[in-house]
mmCIF file of C-alpha atoms in Angstrom:
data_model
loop_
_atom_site.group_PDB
_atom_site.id
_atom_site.type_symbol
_atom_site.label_atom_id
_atom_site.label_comp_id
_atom_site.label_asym_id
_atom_site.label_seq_id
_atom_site.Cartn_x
_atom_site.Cartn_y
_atom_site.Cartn_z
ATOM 1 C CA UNK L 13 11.479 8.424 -0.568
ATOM 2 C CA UNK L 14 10.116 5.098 1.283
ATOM 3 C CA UNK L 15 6.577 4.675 2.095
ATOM 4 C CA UNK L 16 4.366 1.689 3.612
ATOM 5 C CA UNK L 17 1.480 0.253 2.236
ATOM 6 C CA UNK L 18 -1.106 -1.611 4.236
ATOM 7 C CA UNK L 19 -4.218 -3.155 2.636
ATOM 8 C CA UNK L 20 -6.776 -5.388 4.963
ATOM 9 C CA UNK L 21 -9.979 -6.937 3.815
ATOM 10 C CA UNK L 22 -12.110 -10.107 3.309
ATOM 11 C CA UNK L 23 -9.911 -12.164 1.439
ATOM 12 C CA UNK L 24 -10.537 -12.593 -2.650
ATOM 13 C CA UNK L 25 -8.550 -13.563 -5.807
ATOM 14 C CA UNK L 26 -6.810 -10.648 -7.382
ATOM 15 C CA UNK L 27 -6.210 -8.423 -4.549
ATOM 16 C CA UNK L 28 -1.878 -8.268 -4.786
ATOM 17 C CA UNK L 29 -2.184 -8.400 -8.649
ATOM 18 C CA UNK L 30 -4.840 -5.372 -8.553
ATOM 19 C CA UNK L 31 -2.682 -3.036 -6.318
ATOM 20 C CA UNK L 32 0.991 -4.716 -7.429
ATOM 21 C CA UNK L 33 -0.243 -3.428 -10.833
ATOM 22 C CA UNK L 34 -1.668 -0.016 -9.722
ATOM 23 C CA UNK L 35 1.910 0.584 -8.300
ATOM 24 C CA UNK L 36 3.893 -0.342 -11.207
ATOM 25 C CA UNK L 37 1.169 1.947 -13.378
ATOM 26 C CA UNK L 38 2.554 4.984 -11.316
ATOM 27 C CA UNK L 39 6.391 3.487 -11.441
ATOM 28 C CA UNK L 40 6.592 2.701 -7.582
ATOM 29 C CA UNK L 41 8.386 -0.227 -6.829
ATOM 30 C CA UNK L 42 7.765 -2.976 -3.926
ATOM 31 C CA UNK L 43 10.914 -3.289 -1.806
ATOM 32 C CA UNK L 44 9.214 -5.774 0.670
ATOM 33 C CA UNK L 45 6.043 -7.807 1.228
ATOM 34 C CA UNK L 46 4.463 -9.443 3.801
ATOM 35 C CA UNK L 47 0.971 -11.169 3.423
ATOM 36 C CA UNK L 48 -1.387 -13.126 4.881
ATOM 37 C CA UNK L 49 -4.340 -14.537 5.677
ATOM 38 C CA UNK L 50 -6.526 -14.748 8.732
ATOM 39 C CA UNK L 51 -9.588 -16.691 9.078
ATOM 40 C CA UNK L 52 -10.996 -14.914 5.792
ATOM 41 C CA UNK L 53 -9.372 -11.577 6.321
ATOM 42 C CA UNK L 54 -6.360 -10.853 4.137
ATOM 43 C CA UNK L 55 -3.558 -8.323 5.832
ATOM 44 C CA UNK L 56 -0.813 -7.123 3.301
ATOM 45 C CA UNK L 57 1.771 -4.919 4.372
ATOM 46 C CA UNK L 58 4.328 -3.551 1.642
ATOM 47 C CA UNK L 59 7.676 -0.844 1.743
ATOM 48 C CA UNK L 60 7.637 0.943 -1.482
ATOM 49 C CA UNK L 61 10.331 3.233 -3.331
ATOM 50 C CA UNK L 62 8.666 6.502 -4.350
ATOM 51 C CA UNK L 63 11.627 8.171 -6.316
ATOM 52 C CA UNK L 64 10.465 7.761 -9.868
ATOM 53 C CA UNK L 65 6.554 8.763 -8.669
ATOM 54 C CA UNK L 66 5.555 10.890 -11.640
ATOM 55 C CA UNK L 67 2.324 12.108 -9.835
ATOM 56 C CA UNK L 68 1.818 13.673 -6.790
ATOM 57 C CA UNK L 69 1.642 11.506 -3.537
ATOM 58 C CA UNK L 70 -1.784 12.354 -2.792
ATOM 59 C CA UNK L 71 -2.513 11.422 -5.757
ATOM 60 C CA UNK L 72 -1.265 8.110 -5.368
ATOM 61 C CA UNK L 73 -3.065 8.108 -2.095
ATOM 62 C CA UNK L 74 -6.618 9.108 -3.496
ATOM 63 C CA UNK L 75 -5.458 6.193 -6.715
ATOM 64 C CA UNK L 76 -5.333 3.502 -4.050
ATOM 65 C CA UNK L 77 -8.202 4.755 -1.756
ATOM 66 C CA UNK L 78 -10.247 4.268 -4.523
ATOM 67 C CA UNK L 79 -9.152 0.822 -5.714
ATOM 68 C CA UNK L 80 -9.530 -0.253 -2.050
ATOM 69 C CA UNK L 81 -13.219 1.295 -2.290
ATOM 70 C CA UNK L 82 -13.548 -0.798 -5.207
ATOM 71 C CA UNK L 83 -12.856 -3.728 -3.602
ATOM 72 C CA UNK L 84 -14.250 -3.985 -0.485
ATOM 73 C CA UNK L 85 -10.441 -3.080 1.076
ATOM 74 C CA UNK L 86 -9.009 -0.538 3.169
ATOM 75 C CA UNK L 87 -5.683 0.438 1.486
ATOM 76 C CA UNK L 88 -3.761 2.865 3.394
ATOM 77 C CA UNK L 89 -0.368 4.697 2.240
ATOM 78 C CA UNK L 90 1.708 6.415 5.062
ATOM 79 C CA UNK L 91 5.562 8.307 4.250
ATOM 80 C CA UNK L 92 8.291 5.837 5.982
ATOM 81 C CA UNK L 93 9.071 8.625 8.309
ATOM 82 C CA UNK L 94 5.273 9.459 9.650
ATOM 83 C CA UNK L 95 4.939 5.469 9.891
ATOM 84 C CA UNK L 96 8.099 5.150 11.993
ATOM 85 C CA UNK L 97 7.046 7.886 14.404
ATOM 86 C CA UNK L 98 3.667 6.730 14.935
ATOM 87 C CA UNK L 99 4.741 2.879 15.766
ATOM 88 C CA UNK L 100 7.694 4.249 18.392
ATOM 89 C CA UNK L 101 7.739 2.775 21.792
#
């Protein structure tokens, strides 16, 4: 199972090491990144590989809700499929 990560906030130092780690913590590995910076607002986008997720995905989702509260980020998981429907034309 495939799943997108976005993650947008004020720009600061740490930010793809804090939730790079947080994934790897939970074994869910980054397929694909895309980063960047705007002005002083940082935009990450990431696919991830769910299959050897030991916890339950909303647990994973509450893990990096809370990191993103932490901070000062919004980081939002969404299921491959649920992301594809929602951005079709």
């Amino acid at each position: 199972m495939r799943a997108i990560i976005s993650v947008i906030g004020v720009d600061q130092i740490g930010i793809i090491a804090e939730v790079s780690s947080l994934l790897a913590a939970n074994k869910v590995n980054i397929l694909d990144i895309n980063q960047t910076v705007l002005d002083e607002y940082f935009t990450m986008t990431m696919l991830v590989d769910l299959e050897k997720l030991e916890i339950p995905l909303e647990e994973l989702k509450d893990k990096l809700s809370q990191k993103g509260e932490e901070m000062g980020l919004s980081i939002k998981l969404q299921h491959e499929d649920i992301f594809r429907s929602m951005h079709r034309i």
